[in-house]
PDB file of C-alpha atoms in Angstrom:
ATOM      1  CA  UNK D   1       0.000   0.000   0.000  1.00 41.00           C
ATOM      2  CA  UNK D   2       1.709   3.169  -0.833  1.00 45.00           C
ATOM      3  CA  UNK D   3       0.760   6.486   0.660  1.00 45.00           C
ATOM      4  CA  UNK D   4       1.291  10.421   0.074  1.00 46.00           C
ATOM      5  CA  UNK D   5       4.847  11.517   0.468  1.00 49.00           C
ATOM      6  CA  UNK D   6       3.618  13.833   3.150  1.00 49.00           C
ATOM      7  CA  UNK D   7       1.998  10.887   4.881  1.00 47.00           C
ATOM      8  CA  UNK D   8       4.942   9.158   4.907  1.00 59.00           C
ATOM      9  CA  UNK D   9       7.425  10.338   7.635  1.00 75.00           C
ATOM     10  CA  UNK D  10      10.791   8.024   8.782  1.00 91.00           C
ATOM     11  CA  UNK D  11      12.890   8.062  11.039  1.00 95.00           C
ATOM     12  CA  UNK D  12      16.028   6.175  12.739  1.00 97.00           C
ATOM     13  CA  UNK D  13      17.999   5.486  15.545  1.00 97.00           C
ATOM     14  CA  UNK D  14      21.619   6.981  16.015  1.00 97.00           C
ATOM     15  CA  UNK D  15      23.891   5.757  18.590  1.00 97.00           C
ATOM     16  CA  UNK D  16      25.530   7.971  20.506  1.00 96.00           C
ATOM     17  CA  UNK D  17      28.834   7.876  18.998  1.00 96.00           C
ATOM     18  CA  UNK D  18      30.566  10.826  16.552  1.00 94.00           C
ATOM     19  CA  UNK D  19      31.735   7.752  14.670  1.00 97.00           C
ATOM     20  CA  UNK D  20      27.837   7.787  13.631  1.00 97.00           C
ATOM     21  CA  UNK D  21      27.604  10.684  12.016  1.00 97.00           C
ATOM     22  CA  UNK D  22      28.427  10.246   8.503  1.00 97.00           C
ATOM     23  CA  UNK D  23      26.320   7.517   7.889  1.00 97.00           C
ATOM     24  CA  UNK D  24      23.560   9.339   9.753  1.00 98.00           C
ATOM     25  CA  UNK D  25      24.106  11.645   6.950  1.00 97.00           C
ATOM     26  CA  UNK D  26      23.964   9.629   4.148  1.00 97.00           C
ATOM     27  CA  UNK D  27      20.922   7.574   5.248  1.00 97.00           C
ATOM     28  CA  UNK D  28      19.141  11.177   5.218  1.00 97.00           C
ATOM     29  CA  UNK D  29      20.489  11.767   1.681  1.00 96.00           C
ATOM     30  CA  UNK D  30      18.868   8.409   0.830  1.00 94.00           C
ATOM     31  CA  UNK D  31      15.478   9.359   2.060  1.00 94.00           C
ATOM     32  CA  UNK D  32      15.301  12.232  -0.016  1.00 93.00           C
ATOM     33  CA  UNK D  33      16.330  10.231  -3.007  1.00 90.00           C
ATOM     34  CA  UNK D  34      13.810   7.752  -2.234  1.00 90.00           C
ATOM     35  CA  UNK D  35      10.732  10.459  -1.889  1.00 89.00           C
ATOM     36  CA  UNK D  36      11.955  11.190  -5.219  1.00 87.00           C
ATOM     37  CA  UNK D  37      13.679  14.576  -4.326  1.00 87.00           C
ATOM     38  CA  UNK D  38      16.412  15.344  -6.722  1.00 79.00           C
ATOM     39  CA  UNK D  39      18.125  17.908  -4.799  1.00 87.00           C
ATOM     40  CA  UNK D  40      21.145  18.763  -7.251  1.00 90.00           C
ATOM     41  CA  UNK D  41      24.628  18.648  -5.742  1.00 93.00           C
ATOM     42  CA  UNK D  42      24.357  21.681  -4.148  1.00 93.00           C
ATOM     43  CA  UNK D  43      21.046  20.881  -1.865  1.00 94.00           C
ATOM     44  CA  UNK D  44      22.788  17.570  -1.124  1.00 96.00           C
ATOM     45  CA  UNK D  45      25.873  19.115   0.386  1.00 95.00           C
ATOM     46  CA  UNK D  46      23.576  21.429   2.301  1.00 96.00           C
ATOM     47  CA  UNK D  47      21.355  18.352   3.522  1.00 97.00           C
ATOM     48  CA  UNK D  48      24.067  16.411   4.945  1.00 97.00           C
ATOM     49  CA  UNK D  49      26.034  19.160   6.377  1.00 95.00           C
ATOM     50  CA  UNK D  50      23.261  20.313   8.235  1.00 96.00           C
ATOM     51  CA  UNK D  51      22.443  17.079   9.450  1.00 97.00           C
ATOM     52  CA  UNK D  52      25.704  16.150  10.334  1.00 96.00           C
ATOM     53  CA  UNK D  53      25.636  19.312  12.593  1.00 95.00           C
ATOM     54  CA  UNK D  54      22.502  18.643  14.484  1.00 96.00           C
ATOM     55  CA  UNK D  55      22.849  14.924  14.874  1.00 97.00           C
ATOM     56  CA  UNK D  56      27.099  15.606  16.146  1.00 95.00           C
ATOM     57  CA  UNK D  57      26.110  18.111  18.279  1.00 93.00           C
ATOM     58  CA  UNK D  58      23.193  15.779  19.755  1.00 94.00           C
ATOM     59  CA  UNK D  59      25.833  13.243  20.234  1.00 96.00           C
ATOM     60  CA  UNK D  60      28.071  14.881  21.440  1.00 92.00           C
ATOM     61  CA  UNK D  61      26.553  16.864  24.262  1.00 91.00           C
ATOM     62  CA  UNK D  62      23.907  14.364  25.552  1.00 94.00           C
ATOM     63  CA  UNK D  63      26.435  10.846  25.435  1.00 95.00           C
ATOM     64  CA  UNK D  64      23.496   9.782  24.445  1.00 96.00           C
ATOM     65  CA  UNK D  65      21.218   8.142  21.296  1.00 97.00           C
ATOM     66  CA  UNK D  66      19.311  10.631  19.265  1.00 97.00           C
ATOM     67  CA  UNK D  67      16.894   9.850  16.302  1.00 97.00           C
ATOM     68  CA  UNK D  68      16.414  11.674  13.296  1.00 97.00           C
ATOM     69  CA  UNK D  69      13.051  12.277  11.339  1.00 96.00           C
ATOM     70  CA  UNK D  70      12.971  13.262   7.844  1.00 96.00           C
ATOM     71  CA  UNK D  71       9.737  14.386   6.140  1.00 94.00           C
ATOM     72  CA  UNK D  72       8.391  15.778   2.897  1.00 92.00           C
ATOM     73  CA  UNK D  73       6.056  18.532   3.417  1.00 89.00           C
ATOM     74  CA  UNK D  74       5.104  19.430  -0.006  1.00 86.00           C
ATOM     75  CA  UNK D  75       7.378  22.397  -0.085  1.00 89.00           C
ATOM     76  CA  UNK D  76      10.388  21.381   2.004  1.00 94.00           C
ATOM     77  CA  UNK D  77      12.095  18.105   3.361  1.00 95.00           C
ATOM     78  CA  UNK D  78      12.331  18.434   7.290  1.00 96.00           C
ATOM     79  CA  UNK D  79      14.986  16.808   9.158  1.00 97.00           C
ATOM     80  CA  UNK D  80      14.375  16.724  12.813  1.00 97.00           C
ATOM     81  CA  UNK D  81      16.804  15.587  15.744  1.00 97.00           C
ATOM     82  CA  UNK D  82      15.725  14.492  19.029  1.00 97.00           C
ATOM     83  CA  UNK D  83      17.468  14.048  22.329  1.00 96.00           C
ATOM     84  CA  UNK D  84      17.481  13.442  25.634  1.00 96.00           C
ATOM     85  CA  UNK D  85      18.757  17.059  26.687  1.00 94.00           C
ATOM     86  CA  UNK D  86      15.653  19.703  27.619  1.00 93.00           C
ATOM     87  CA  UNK D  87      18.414  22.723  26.962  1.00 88.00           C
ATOM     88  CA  UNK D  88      17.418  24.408  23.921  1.00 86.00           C
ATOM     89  CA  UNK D  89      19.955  25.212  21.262  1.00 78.00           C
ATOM     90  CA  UNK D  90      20.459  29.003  20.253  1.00 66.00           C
ATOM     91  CA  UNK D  91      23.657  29.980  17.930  1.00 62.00           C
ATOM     92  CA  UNK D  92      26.540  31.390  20.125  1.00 58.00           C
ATOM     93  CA  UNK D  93      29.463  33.464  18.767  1.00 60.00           C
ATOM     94  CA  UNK D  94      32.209  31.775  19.034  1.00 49.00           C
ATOM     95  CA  UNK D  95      35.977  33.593  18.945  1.00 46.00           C
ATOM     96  CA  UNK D  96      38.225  33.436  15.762  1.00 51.00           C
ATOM     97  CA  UNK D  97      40.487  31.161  17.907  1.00 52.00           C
ATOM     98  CA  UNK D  98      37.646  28.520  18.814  1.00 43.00           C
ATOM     99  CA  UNK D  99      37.391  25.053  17.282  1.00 49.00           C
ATOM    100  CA  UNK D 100      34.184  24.391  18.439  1.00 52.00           C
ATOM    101  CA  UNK D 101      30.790  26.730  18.086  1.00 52.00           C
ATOM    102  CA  UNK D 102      30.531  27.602  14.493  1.00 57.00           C
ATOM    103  CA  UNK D 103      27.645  24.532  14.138  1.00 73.00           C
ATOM    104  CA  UNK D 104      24.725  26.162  14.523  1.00 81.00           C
ATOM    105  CA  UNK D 105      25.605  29.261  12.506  1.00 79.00           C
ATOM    106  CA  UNK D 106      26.184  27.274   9.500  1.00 85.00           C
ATOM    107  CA  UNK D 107      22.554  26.039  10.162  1.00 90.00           C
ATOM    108  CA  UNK D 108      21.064  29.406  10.316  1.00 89.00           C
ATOM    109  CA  UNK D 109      22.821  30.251   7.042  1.00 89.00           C
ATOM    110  CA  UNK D 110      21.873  27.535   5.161  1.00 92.00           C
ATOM    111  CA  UNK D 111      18.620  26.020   6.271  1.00 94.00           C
ATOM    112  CA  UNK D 112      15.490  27.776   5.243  1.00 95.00           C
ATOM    113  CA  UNK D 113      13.909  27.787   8.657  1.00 95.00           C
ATOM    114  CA  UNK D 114      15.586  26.388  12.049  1.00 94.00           C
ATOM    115  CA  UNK D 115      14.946  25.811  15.576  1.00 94.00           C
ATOM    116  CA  UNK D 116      14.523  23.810  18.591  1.00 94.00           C
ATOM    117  CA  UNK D 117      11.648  23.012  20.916  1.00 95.00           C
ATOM    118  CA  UNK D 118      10.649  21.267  24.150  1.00 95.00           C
ATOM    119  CA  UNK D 119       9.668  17.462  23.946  1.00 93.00           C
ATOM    120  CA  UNK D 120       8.470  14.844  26.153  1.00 93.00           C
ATOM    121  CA  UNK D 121      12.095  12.824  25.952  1.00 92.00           C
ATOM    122  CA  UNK D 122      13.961  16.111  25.577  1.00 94.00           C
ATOM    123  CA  UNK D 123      14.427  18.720  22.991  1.00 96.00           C
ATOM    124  CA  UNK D 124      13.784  18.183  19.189  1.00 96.00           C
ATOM    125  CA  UNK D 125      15.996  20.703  16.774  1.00 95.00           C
ATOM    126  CA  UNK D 126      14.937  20.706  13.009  1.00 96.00           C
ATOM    127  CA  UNK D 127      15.793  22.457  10.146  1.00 96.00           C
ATOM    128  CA  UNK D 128      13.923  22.586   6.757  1.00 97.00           C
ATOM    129  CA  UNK D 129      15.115  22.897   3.240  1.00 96.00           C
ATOM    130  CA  UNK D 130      12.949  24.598   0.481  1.00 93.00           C
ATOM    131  CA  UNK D 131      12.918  22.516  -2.382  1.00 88.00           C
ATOM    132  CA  UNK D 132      12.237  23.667  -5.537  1.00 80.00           C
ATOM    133  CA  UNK D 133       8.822  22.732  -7.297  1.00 62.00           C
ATOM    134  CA  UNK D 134      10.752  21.909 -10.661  1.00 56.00           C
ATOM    135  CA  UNK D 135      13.605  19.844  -8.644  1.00 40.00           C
ATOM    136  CA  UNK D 136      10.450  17.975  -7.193  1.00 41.00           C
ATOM    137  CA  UNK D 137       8.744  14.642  -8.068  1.00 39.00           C
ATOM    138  CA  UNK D 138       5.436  14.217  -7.710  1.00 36.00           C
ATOM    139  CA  UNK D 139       4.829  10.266  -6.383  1.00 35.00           C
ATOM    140  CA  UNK D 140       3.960   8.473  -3.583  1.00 32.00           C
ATOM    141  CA  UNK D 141       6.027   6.186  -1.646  1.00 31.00           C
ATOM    142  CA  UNK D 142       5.477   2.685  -0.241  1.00 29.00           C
ATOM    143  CA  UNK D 143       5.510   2.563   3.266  1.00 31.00           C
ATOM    144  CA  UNK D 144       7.272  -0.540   4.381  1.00 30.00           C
ATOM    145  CA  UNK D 145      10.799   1.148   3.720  1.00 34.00           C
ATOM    146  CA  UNK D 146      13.901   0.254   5.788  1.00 41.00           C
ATOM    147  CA  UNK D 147      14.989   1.797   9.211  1.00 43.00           C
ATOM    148  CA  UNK D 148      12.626   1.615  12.518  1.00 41.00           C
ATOM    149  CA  UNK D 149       9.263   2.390  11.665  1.00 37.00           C
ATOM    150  CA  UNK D 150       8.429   5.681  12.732  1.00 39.00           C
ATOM    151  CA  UNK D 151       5.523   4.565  15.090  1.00 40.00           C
ATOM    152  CA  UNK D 152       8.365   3.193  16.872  1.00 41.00           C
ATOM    153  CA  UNK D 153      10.870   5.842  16.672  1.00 41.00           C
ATOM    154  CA  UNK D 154       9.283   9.516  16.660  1.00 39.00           C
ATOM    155  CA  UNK D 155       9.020  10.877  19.836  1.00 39.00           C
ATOM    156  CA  UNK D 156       6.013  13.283  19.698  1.00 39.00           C
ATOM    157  CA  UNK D 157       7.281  16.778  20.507  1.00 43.00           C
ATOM    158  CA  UNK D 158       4.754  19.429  22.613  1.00 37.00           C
ATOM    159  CA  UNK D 159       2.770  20.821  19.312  1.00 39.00           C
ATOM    160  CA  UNK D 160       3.720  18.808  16.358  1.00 42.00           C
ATOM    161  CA  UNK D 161       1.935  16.040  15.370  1.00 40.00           C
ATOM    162  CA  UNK D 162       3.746  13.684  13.497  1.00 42.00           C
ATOM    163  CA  UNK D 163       1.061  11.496  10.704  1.00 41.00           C
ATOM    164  CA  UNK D 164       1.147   8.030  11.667  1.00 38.00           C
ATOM    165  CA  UNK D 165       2.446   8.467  15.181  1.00 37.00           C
ATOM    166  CA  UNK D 166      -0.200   7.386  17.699  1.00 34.00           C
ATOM    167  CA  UNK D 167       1.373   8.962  20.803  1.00 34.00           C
ATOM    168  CA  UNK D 168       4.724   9.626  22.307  1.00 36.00           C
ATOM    169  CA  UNK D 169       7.614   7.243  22.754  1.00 37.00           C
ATOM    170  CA  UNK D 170      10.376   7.457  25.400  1.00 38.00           C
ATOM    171  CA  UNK D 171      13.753   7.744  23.187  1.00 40.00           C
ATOM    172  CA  UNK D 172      15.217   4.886  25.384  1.00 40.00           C
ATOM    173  CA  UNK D 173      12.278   2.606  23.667  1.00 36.00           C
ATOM    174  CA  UNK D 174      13.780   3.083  20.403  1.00 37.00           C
ATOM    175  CA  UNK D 175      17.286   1.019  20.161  1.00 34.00           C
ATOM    176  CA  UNK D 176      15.607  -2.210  18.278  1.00 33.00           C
ATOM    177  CA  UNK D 177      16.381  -2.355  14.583  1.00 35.00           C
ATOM    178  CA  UNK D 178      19.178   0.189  14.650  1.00 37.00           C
ATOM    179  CA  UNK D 179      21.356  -0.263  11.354  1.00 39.00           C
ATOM    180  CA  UNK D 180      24.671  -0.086  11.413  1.00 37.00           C
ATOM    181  CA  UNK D 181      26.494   1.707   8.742  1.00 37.00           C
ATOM    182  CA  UNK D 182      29.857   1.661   7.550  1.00 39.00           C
ATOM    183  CA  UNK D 183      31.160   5.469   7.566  1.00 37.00           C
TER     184      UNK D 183
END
């Protein structure tokens, strides 16, 4: 059976390990690919470089698992990352000398709309890409894709309702069926 794209959200488990990034990034690549996005090069760089940002920085501040929701809207692919940590994030300026801090600036710069807002496990910090209507593909997708099934793996944040999601999960409820990429 084989639903709208909009009706058709996924989402995944990462383990809490930097290590996990890159293929965190490249499995979000994939999903747009397989709703039949094509991005271009460019939006593709953007994509995984701003997922790579949020899903690192959820990583590494929290030491703990975070999972990542990706959804066509019509308009714009949303990537979503939730943890454990109730802290918002807000850009900070870091110093010409810093390694660190520069994350969420990128993410401001590049994303079409950002933020972050309270959850029941947490926080949840998205960003959302506009895609343009002639990059776009109109067709639907069937549901039973790889990854955890996002019944199982969406945690419900305080004024979002995810389609398909019947309430909210805890985020330590969501470890089975983790896939393990190679980086």
């Amino acid at each position: 059976m084989s639903r709208p794209l909009e009706e058709s959200p996924y989402a995944f488990t990462v383990p809490p390990l930097v290590e996990a990034v890159p293929a965190a990034r490249d499995r979000v690549a994939d999903r747009a690919r397989r709703l039949g996005l094509d991005l271009g090069e460019e939006l593709i760089h953007d994509l995984k470089l701003l997922t790579g940002e949020l899903v690192a920085n959820s990583v590494t501040h929290t030491k703990a698992a975070c999972v990542v929701y990706v959804r066509w809207t019509g308009g714009r692919l949303r990537v979503e990352v939730t943890d454990v940590d109730p802290a918002l994030v807000a850009s900070s300026e870091a110093l010409s000398t810093d390694e660190h801090g520069r994350g969420l600036f990128l993410v401001a710069a590049l994303a079409t709309e950002w933020g972050s807002h309270p959850c029941s496990a947490g926080k949840s910090t998205w960003f959302e890409l506009a895609i343009p209507t002639s990059a776009k593909q109109t067709a639907t997708l069937v549901s039973s894709q790889g990854g955890v099934s996002a019944e199982k793996a969406i945690v419900t944040c305080a004024g979002v309702a995810h389609p398909g999601v019947a309430g909210p999960a805890p985020i330590v409820d969501v470890h089975l069926g983790v896939e393990h990429q190679a980086a």
